[in-house]
Amino acid sequence: MIAVYPGSFDPVTMGHLDIIRRSARIADKLIVGILVNNSKQPVFTMAERFEMLQESVRDIPNVEVQTFEGMAIDFAKKNNANVIIRGLRVISDYETEMQIAQVNRSFDPNIETLFMATSLEHSFLSSTIAKEVAFYGMEVEKLVPPAVVSKFKEKYNK
Ligand code: ADP
């Protein structure tokens, strides 16, 4: 099974990494896709997000990082993937994730969206929270991988 895990990853967090590690145990190959043309205004450039992700998954042999534009479904097709992985945290994720999954399914019923439940300790972790914590100079070591910790230091000069 080839799977894609699309997202903004601005920046990658321990929550994302947990989903990546667990998905990589199920998939033969997992391609993490960083979305280029997101409506959200990112804090990190595409090159920075790519570099941080690449560094963080270096020890997982069947994981590859790519960037993509447009829809996740097309990104999946381009990579011959039949599965899109999404992480589910709290109830509030459910509504949007279900909408995205239904739309994707209407475009291509052969590509399945698989939801992976987050680990308890990452339930309330998001890239936004990690950025806030870093911005105020608090400890981010438990929230993001080392490659992101150093980038935060550069960015916020702490
Ligand atoms: P997007 O902008 O597409 O939501 P994100 O980078 O925020 O991109 O998230 C990508 C995916 O990872 C989404 O499926 C999201 O629900 C999931 N995710 C984000 N944070 C966590 C976390 N702490 N635990 C599990 N899944 C998460």
Short mmCIF file of N, CA and C and ligand atoms in Angstrom, two decimals:
data_model
loop_
_atom_site.label_atom_id
_atom_site.label_comp_id
_atom_site.label_asym_id
_atom_site.label_seq_id
_atom_site.Cartn_x
_atom_site.Cartn_y
_atom_site.Cartn_z
N MET A 1 0.83 -1.21 0.00
CA MET A 1 0.00 0.00 0.00
C MET A 1 0.87 1.26 0.00
N ILE A 2 0.56 2.15 -0.93
CA ILE A 2 1.24 3.45 -0.95
C ILE A 2 0.26 4.47 -0.40
N ALA A 3 0.69 5.26 0.59
CA ALA A 3 -0.19 6.25 1.21
C ALA A 3 0.43 7.63 1.15
N VAL A 4 -0.43 8.63 1.08
CA VAL A 4 0.06 10.01 1.19
C VAL A 4 -0.51 10.63 2.48
N TYR A 5 0.27 11.51 3.07
CA TYR A 5 -0.18 12.23 4.27
C TYR A 5 -0.01 13.72 3.99
N PRO A 6 -1.09 14.36 3.53
CA PRO A 6 -0.99 15.77 3.15
C PRO A 6 -1.25 16.73 4.31
N GLY A 7 -0.66 17.90 4.26
CA GLY A 7 -0.90 18.90 5.29
C GLY A 7 -0.08 20.15 5.05
N SER A 8 -0.26 21.13 5.93
CA SER A 8 0.52 22.37 5.80
C SER A 8 1.89 22.23 6.47
N PHE A 9 1.92 21.50 7.59
CA PHE A 9 3.17 21.27 8.33
C PHE A 9 3.94 22.56 8.57
N ASP A 10 3.24 23.52 9.16
CA ASP A 10 3.82 24.86 9.39
C ASP A 10 3.94 25.15 10.87
N PRO A 11 4.85 24.51 11.59
CA PRO A 11 5.79 23.46 11.20
C PRO A 11 5.27 22.09 11.62
N VAL A 12 6.06 21.05 11.26
CA VAL A 12 5.75 19.68 11.69
C VAL A 12 5.83 19.62 13.22
N THR A 13 4.87 18.92 13.84
CA THR A 13 4.85 18.79 15.31
C THR A 13 5.05 17.32 15.69
N MET A 14 5.16 17.08 17.01
CA MET A 14 5.26 15.70 17.51
C MET A 14 3.98 14.93 17.17
N GLY A 15 2.87 15.64 17.08
CA GLY A 15 1.59 15.01 16.72
C GLY A 15 1.64 14.47 15.31
N HIS A 16 2.13 15.30 14.37
CA HIS A 16 2.29 14.85 12.98
C HIS A 16 3.25 13.66 12.91
N LEU A 17 4.38 13.79 13.63
CA LEU A 17 5.41 12.75 13.58
C LEU A 17 4.88 11.41 14.08
N ASP A 18 4.04 11.49 15.11
CA ASP A 18 3.43 10.28 15.66
C ASP A 18 2.56 9.60 14.59
N ILE A 19 1.78 10.41 13.88
CA ILE A 19 0.93 9.87 12.81
C ILE A 19 1.81 9.30 11.69
N ILE A 20 2.89 10.00 11.37
CA ILE A 20 3.80 9.54 10.31
C ILE A 20 4.42 8.18 10.68
N ARG A 21 4.93 8.08 11.90
CA ARG A 21 5.57 6.82 12.33
C ARG A 21 4.59 5.65 12.32
N ARG A 22 3.40 5.91 12.85
CA ARG A 22 2.42 4.83 12.92
C ARG A 22 1.91 4.44 11.53
N SER A 23 1.73 5.43 10.65
CA SER A 23 1.27 5.13 9.29
C SER A 23 2.33 4.38 8.51
N ALA A 24 3.58 4.71 8.76
CA ALA A 24 4.69 4.08 8.05
C ALA A 24 4.81 2.60 8.40
N ARG A 25 4.23 2.23 9.55
CA ARG A 25 4.24 0.81 9.94
C ARG A 25 3.18 0.02 9.17
N ILE A 26 2.15 0.74 8.70
CA ILE A 26 1.07 0.09 7.98
C ILE A 26 1.32 0.11 6.47
N ALA A 27 1.81 1.26 5.98
CA ALA A 27 2.03 1.44 4.54
C ALA A 27 3.38 0.88 4.12
N ASP A 28 3.46 0.43 2.87
CA ASP A 28 4.76 0.03 2.32
C ASP A 28 5.59 1.29 2.09
N LYS A 29 4.88 2.32 1.60
CA LYS A 29 5.56 3.58 1.35
C LYS A 29 4.62 4.71 1.77
N LEU A 30 5.16 5.68 2.50
CA LEU A 30 4.35 6.83 2.92
C LEU A 30 4.99 8.11 2.38
N ILE A 31 4.18 8.86 1.65
CA ILE A 31 4.69 10.12 1.09
C ILE A 31 4.01 11.28 1.82
N VAL A 32 4.82 12.04 2.54
CA VAL A 32 4.29 13.20 3.25
C VAL A 32 4.28 14.36 2.27
N GLY A 33 3.11 14.98 2.07
CA GLY A 33 2.99 16.05 1.08
C GLY A 33 2.74 17.39 1.74
N ILE A 34 3.62 18.35 1.48
CA ILE A 34 3.43 19.70 2.02
C ILE A 34 2.70 20.54 0.98
N LEU A 35 1.56 21.05 1.40
CA LEU A 35 0.70 21.81 0.51
C LEU A 35 1.28 23.20 0.24
N VAL A 36 1.43 23.53 -1.05
CA VAL A 36 2.03 24.81 -1.44
C VAL A 36 1.03 25.96 -1.37
N ASN A 37 -0.04 25.82 -2.12
CA ASN A 37 -0.96 26.96 -2.23
C ASN A 37 -2.09 26.91 -1.21
N ASN A 38 -1.72 27.05 0.04
CA ASN A 38 -2.72 27.02 1.09
C ASN A 38 -3.30 28.42 1.29
N SER A 39 -4.56 28.50 1.68
CA SER A 39 -5.16 29.81 1.92
C SER A 39 -4.60 30.43 3.21
N LYS A 40 -4.12 29.54 4.11
CA LYS A 40 -3.51 30.05 5.34
C LYS A 40 -2.17 30.70 5.02
N GLN A 41 -1.84 31.77 5.71
CA GLN A 41 -0.54 32.43 5.51
C GLN A 41 0.50 31.74 6.40
N PRO A 42 1.44 31.01 5.80
CA PRO A 42 2.38 30.26 6.63
C PRO A 42 3.46 31.13 7.29
N VAL A 43 3.94 30.67 8.44
CA VAL A 43 5.04 31.35 9.14
C VAL A 43 6.38 30.92 8.54
N PHE A 44 6.46 29.63 8.19
CA PHE A 44 7.69 29.11 7.61
C PHE A 44 7.56 28.99 6.09
N THR A 45 8.63 29.26 5.38
CA THR A 45 8.61 29.12 3.92
C THR A 45 8.51 27.65 3.56
N MET A 46 8.20 27.41 2.30
CA MET A 46 8.11 26.04 1.83
C MET A 46 9.44 25.33 2.04
N ALA A 47 10.54 26.01 1.71
CA ALA A 47 11.87 25.41 1.85
C ALA A 47 12.14 25.04 3.31
N GLU A 48 11.75 25.91 4.23
CA GLU A 48 11.96 25.63 5.66
C GLU A 48 11.11 24.46 6.13
N ARG A 49 9.85 24.45 5.72
CA ARG A 49 8.96 23.37 6.13
C ARG A 49 9.46 22.03 5.60
N PHE A 50 9.94 22.06 4.35
CA PHE A 50 10.46 20.86 3.72
C PHE A 50 11.69 20.34 4.49
N GLU A 51 12.60 21.26 4.76
CA GLU A 51 13.85 20.91 5.44
C GLU A 51 13.58 20.32 6.84
N MET A 52 12.69 20.94 7.58
CA MET A 52 12.37 20.47 8.94
C MET A 52 11.73 19.08 8.91
N LEU A 53 10.85 18.87 7.94
CA LEU A 53 10.19 17.56 7.83
C LEU A 53 11.18 16.48 7.42
N GLN A 54 11.94 16.81 6.41
CA GLN A 54 12.94 15.88 5.88
C GLN A 54 13.86 15.40 7.00
N GLU A 55 14.35 16.36 7.77
CA GLU A 55 15.26 16.07 8.88
C GLU A 55 14.58 15.20 9.95
N SER A 56 13.31 15.46 10.19
CA SER A 56 12.58 14.76 11.25
C SER A 56 12.19 13.33 10.90
N VAL A 57 12.14 13.00 9.61
CA VAL A 57 11.73 11.64 9.22
C VAL A 57 12.91 10.83 8.65
N ARG A 58 14.11 11.40 8.81
CA ARG A 58 15.29 10.79 8.20
C ARG A 58 15.53 9.35 8.63
N ASP A 59 15.12 9.02 9.87
CA ASP A 59 15.36 7.67 10.39
C ASP A 59 14.26 6.68 10.00
N ILE A 60 13.24 7.13 9.28
CA ILE A 60 12.18 6.19 8.88
C ILE A 60 12.36 5.88 7.39
N PRO A 61 12.79 4.65 7.07
CA PRO A 61 13.22 4.35 5.71
C PRO A 61 12.15 4.45 4.63
N ASN A 62 10.88 4.12 4.95
CA ASN A 62 9.86 4.12 3.89
C ASN A 62 9.04 5.41 3.83
N VAL A 63 9.60 6.49 4.35
CA VAL A 63 8.90 7.78 4.29
C VAL A 63 9.66 8.75 3.39
N GLU A 64 8.87 9.42 2.54
CA GLU A 64 9.45 10.37 1.60
C GLU A 64 8.70 11.70 1.78
N VAL A 65 9.39 12.81 1.58
CA VAL A 65 8.73 14.12 1.70
C VAL A 65 8.69 14.79 0.33
N GLN A 66 7.52 15.32 0.00
CA GLN A 66 7.37 16.04 -1.27
C GLN A 66 6.55 17.30 -1.02
N THR A 67 6.56 18.20 -1.97
CA THR A 67 5.65 19.34 -1.90
C THR A 67 4.62 19.15 -3.02
N PHE A 68 3.44 19.73 -2.84
CA PHE A 68 2.46 19.60 -3.91
C PHE A 68 1.53 20.81 -3.95
N GLU A 69 0.97 21.04 -5.14
CA GLU A 69 0.00 22.11 -5.33
C GLU A 69 -1.32 21.48 -5.67
N GLY A 70 -2.40 22.13 -5.30
CA GLY A 70 -3.71 21.64 -5.70
C GLY A 70 -4.31 20.65 -4.72
N MET A 71 -5.04 19.68 -5.25
CA MET A 71 -5.78 18.78 -4.37
C MET A 71 -4.99 17.54 -3.97
N ALA A 72 -5.24 17.12 -2.73
CA ALA A 72 -4.56 15.94 -2.20
C ALA A 72 -4.85 14.71 -3.06
N ILE A 73 -6.04 14.67 -3.60
CA ILE A 73 -6.44 13.52 -4.41
C ILE A 73 -5.56 13.39 -5.67
N ASP A 74 -5.23 14.53 -6.26
CA ASP A 74 -4.35 14.51 -7.44
C ASP A 74 -2.92 14.15 -7.06
N PHE A 75 -2.53 14.64 -5.88
CA PHE A 75 -1.20 14.30 -5.37
C PHE A 75 -1.10 12.79 -5.13
N ALA A 76 -2.18 12.21 -4.60
CA ALA A 76 -2.21 10.77 -4.36
C ALA A 76 -2.10 10.03 -5.69
N LYS A 77 -2.91 10.44 -6.66
CA LYS A 77 -2.92 9.77 -7.97
C LYS A 77 -1.55 9.81 -8.63
N LYS A 78 -0.95 10.98 -8.58
CA LYS A 78 0.35 11.17 -9.21
C LYS A 78 1.40 10.21 -8.65
N ASN A 79 1.22 9.86 -7.38
CA ASN A 79 2.17 8.98 -6.72
C ASN A 79 1.69 7.52 -6.65
N ASN A 80 0.63 7.23 -7.41
CA ASN A 80 0.04 5.89 -7.39
C ASN A 80 -0.37 5.44 -6.00
N ALA A 81 -0.78 6.39 -5.18
CA ALA A 81 -1.22 6.05 -3.83
C ALA A 81 -2.72 5.80 -3.84
N ASN A 82 -3.16 4.81 -3.06
CA ASN A 82 -4.60 4.56 -2.98
C ASN A 82 -5.17 4.94 -1.63
N VAL A 83 -4.33 5.52 -0.79
CA VAL A 83 -4.78 5.90 0.56
C VAL A 83 -4.29 7.30 0.93
N ILE A 84 -5.21 8.08 1.51
CA ILE A 84 -4.85 9.39 2.07
C ILE A 84 -4.99 9.28 3.58
N ILE A 85 -3.93 9.56 4.28
CA ILE A 85 -3.95 9.50 5.75
C ILE A 85 -4.27 10.89 6.30
N ARG A 86 -5.16 10.95 7.28
CA ARG A 86 -5.40 12.19 8.01
C ARG A 86 -5.43 11.86 9.50
N GLY A 87 -4.97 12.78 10.31
CA GLY A 87 -4.98 12.56 11.75
C GLY A 87 -6.23 13.17 12.35
N LEU A 88 -6.80 12.51 13.31
CA LEU A 88 -7.97 13.05 14.02
C LEU A 88 -7.62 13.30 15.47
N ARG A 89 -7.82 14.53 15.88
CA ARG A 89 -7.55 14.87 17.28
C ARG A 89 -8.86 14.96 18.05
N VAL A 90 -9.34 16.15 18.21
CA VAL A 90 -10.57 16.35 19.00
C VAL A 90 -11.79 16.35 18.08
N ILE A 91 -12.96 16.42 18.67
CA ILE A 91 -14.22 16.37 17.90
C ILE A 91 -14.24 17.44 16.81
N SER A 92 -13.67 18.59 17.09
CA SER A 92 -13.73 19.69 16.12
C SER A 92 -13.03 19.38 14.80
N ASP A 93 -12.11 18.43 14.80
CA ASP A 93 -11.48 18.01 13.54
C ASP A 93 -12.47 17.25 12.65
N TYR A 94 -13.41 16.59 13.32
CA TYR A 94 -14.27 15.63 12.65
C TYR A 94 -15.04 16.22 11.46
N GLU A 95 -15.67 17.39 11.68
CA GLU A 95 -16.54 17.95 10.67
C GLU A 95 -15.80 18.29 9.38
N THR A 96 -14.72 19.05 9.50
CA THR A 96 -13.96 19.42 8.29
C THR A 96 -13.33 18.20 7.63
N GLU A 97 -12.78 17.32 8.45
CA GLU A 97 -12.12 16.14 7.89
C GLU A 97 -13.12 15.27 7.13
N MET A 98 -14.32 15.16 7.65
CA MET A 98 -15.35 14.36 7.00
C MET A 98 -15.75 15.01 5.67
N GLN A 99 -15.86 16.34 5.66
CA GLN A 99 -16.19 17.05 4.42
C GLN A 99 -15.13 16.80 3.35
N ILE A 100 -13.87 16.97 3.75
CA ILE A 100 -12.76 16.78 2.80
C ILE A 100 -12.79 15.35 2.25
N ALA A 101 -12.99 14.40 3.16
CA ALA A 101 -12.99 12.99 2.76
C ALA A 101 -14.12 12.69 1.77
N GLN A 102 -15.29 13.27 2.03
CA GLN A 102 -16.44 13.03 1.14
C GLN A 102 -16.21 13.64 -0.24
N VAL A 103 -15.66 14.85 -0.26
CA VAL A 103 -15.37 15.51 -1.54
C VAL A 103 -14.35 14.68 -2.33
N ASN A 104 -13.29 14.29 -1.64
CA ASN A 104 -12.27 13.48 -2.31
C ASN A 104 -12.84 12.18 -2.86
N ARG A 105 -13.70 11.58 -2.08
CA ARG A 105 -14.31 10.32 -2.48
C ARG A 105 -15.19 10.48 -3.72
N SER A 106 -15.87 11.64 -3.80
CA SER A 106 -16.72 11.88 -4.96
C SER A 106 -15.87 12.05 -6.23
N PHE A 107 -14.65 12.51 -6.06
CA PHE A 107 -13.76 12.66 -7.22
C PHE A 107 -13.13 11.34 -7.64
N ASP A 108 -12.79 10.54 -6.67
CA ASP A 108 -12.19 9.24 -6.99
C ASP A 108 -12.49 8.22 -5.89
N PRO A 109 -13.48 7.37 -6.13
CA PRO A 109 -13.88 6.40 -5.10
C PRO A 109 -12.84 5.31 -4.84
N ASN A 110 -11.81 5.26 -5.70
CA ASN A 110 -10.78 4.24 -5.48
C ASN A 110 -9.73 4.65 -4.47
N ILE A 111 -9.75 5.94 -4.12
CA ILE A 111 -8.78 6.40 -3.12
C ILE A 111 -9.49 6.57 -1.78
N GLU A 112 -8.99 5.85 -0.79
CA GLU A 112 -9.63 5.86 0.53
C GLU A 112 -8.94 6.83 1.47
N THR A 113 -9.75 7.51 2.29
CA THR A 113 -9.17 8.33 3.35
C THR A 113 -9.15 7.48 4.62
N LEU A 114 -8.00 7.35 5.23
CA LEU A 114 -7.90 6.63 6.50
C LEU A 114 -7.61 7.63 7.60
N PHE A 115 -8.43 7.59 8.66
CA PHE A 115 -8.22 8.47 9.80
C PHE A 115 -7.46 7.74 10.88
N MET A 116 -6.42 8.37 11.36
CA MET A 116 -5.69 7.77 12.47
C MET A 116 -5.90 8.62 13.71
N ALA A 117 -6.32 7.94 14.77
CA ALA A 117 -6.57 8.66 16.03
C ALA A 117 -5.25 9.09 16.64
N THR A 118 -5.19 10.33 17.05
CA THR A 118 -3.97 10.85 17.65
C THR A 118 -3.68 10.15 18.99
N SER A 119 -2.42 10.12 19.36
CA SER A 119 -2.08 9.62 20.69
C SER A 119 -2.55 10.66 21.70
N LEU A 120 -2.95 10.17 22.85
CA LEU A 120 -3.55 11.02 23.89
C LEU A 120 -2.71 12.27 24.19
N GLU A 121 -1.40 12.08 24.30
CA GLU A 121 -0.55 13.22 24.70
C GLU A 121 -0.47 14.31 23.63
N HIS A 122 -0.91 14.00 22.40
CA HIS A 122 -0.85 15.01 21.34
C HIS A 122 -2.23 15.54 20.95
N SER A 123 -3.23 15.17 21.73
CA SER A 123 -4.61 15.51 21.39
C SER A 123 -4.87 16.99 21.21
N PHE A 124 -4.16 17.81 21.98
CA PHE A 124 -4.43 19.24 21.92
C PHE A 124 -3.28 20.01 21.29
N LEU A 125 -2.42 19.27 20.61
CA LEU A 125 -1.26 19.91 19.99
C LEU A 125 -1.55 20.25 18.53
N SER A 126 -1.21 21.49 18.15
CA SER A 126 -1.34 21.89 16.75
C SER A 126 -0.12 22.75 16.40
N SER A 127 0.09 22.96 15.11
CA SER A 127 1.19 23.83 14.69
C SER A 127 0.99 25.23 15.26
N THR A 128 -0.27 25.67 15.29
CA THR A 128 -0.59 27.01 15.81
C THR A 128 -0.18 27.15 17.28
N ILE A 129 -0.52 26.15 18.08
CA ILE A 129 -0.16 26.18 19.51
C ILE A 129 1.36 26.20 19.67
N ALA A 130 2.05 25.36 18.89
CA ALA A 130 3.51 25.29 18.99
C ALA A 130 4.13 26.66 18.65
N LYS A 131 3.58 27.34 17.64
CA LYS A 131 4.10 28.65 17.25
C LYS A 131 3.88 29.69 18.34
N GLU A 132 2.71 29.64 18.97
CA GLU A 132 2.41 30.58 20.07
C GLU A 132 3.40 30.38 21.22
N VAL A 133 3.59 29.10 21.59
CA VAL A 133 4.48 28.77 22.70
C VAL A 133 5.89 29.26 22.40
N ALA A 134 6.35 29.03 21.17
CA ALA A 134 7.70 29.45 20.77
C ALA A 134 7.80 30.98 20.73
N PHE A 135 6.77 31.61 20.25
CA PHE A 135 6.76 33.07 20.12
C PHE A 135 6.95 33.73 21.48
N TYR A 136 6.34 33.15 22.52
CA TYR A 136 6.46 33.72 23.86
C TYR A 136 7.66 33.20 24.63
N GLY A 137 8.53 32.48 23.90
CA GLY A 137 9.79 32.06 24.49
C GLY A 137 9.69 30.92 25.48
N MET A 138 8.58 30.19 25.43
CA MET A 138 8.42 29.05 26.34
C MET A 138 9.05 27.81 25.70
N GLU A 139 9.17 26.75 26.51
CA GLU A 139 9.80 25.51 26.04
C GLU A 139 8.96 24.77 25.00
N VAL A 140 9.55 24.48 23.86
CA VAL A 140 8.81 23.78 22.82
C VAL A 140 9.32 22.36 22.56
N GLU A 141 10.32 21.96 23.35
CA GLU A 141 10.98 20.66 23.11
C GLU A 141 10.03 19.46 23.10
N LYS A 142 8.96 19.55 23.89
CA LYS A 142 8.03 18.41 23.94
C LYS A 142 7.00 18.47 22.82
N LEU A 143 6.91 19.63 22.17
CA LEU A 143 5.85 19.83 21.17
C LEU A 143 6.32 19.58 19.74
N VAL A 144 7.57 19.88 19.48
CA VAL A 144 8.09 19.77 18.10
C VAL A 144 9.43 19.05 18.08
N PRO A 145 9.78 18.43 16.94
CA PRO A 145 11.07 17.73 16.85
C PRO A 145 12.25 18.72 16.87
N PRO A 146 13.47 18.21 17.17
CA PRO A 146 14.65 19.07 17.32
C PRO A 146 14.91 20.01 16.14
N ALA A 147 14.66 19.54 14.91
CA ALA A 147 14.90 20.38 13.73
C ALA A 147 14.03 21.63 13.77
N VAL A 148 12.86 21.53 14.39
CA VAL A 148 11.95 22.67 14.48
C VAL A 148 12.35 23.59 15.64
N VAL A 149 12.81 22.97 16.74
CA VAL A 149 13.24 23.75 17.91
C VAL A 149 14.30 24.76 17.48
N SER A 150 15.29 24.31 16.71
CA SER A 150 16.36 25.22 16.30
C SER A 150 15.86 26.28 15.33
N LYS A 151 14.95 25.91 14.46
CA LYS A 151 14.38 26.90 13.51
C LYS A 151 13.57 27.96 14.25
N PHE A 152 12.85 27.54 15.29
CA PHE A 152 12.08 28.49 16.11
C PHE A 152 13.04 29.48 16.75
N LYS A 153 14.17 28.96 17.24
CA LYS A 153 15.15 29.84 17.90
C LYS A 153 15.65 30.90 16.94
N GLU A 154 15.96 30.48 15.70
CA GLU A 154 16.40 31.44 14.67
C GLU A 154 15.31 32.47 14.42
N LYS A 155 14.10 31.97 14.22
CA LYS A 155 12.99 32.82 13.82
C LYS A 155 12.61 33.83 14.89
N TYR A 156 12.51 33.36 16.12
CA TYR A 156 12.06 34.25 17.19
C TYR A 156 13.21 34.78 18.03
N ASN A 157 14.43 34.43 17.58
CA ASN A 157 15.62 34.99 18.20
C ASN A 157 15.69 34.76 19.71
N LYS A 158 15.33 33.54 20.12
CA LYS A 158 15.33 33.27 21.55
C LYS A 158 16.53 32.41 21.92
P1 ADP B 1 -3.97 21.08 7.44
O1 ADP B 1 -3.76 22.54 7.23
O2 ADP B 1 -4.20 20.30 6.20
O3 ADP B 1 -4.95 20.72 8.55
P2 ADP B 1 -1.88 20.35 9.26
O4 ADP B 1 -0.44 20.38 8.97
O5 ADP B 1 -2.41 21.25 10.32
O6 ADP B 1 -2.55 20.58 7.88
O7 ADP B 1 -2.33 18.87 9.62
C1 ADP B 1 -2.15 17.80 8.74
C2 ADP B 1 -2.88 16.58 9.27
O8 ADP B 1 -2.35 16.21 10.53
C3 ADP B 1 -4.36 16.78 9.52
O9 ADP B 1 -5.02 15.57 9.22
C4 ADP B 1 -4.45 17.06 11.00
O10 ADP B 1 -5.71 16.70 11.53
C5 ADP B 1 -3.36 16.16 11.52
N1 ADP B 1 -2.80 16.61 12.79
C6 ADP B 1 -2.38 17.84 13.14
N2 ADP B 1 -1.94 17.88 14.40
C7 ADP B 1 -2.08 16.61 14.89
C8 ADP B 1 -1.84 16.00 16.16
N3 ADP B 1 -1.37 16.69 17.19
N4 ADP B 1 -2.11 14.68 16.27
C9 ADP B 1 -2.62 13.99 15.24
N5 ADP B 1 -2.89 14.51 14.04
C10 ADP B 1 -2.63 15.80 13.85
#
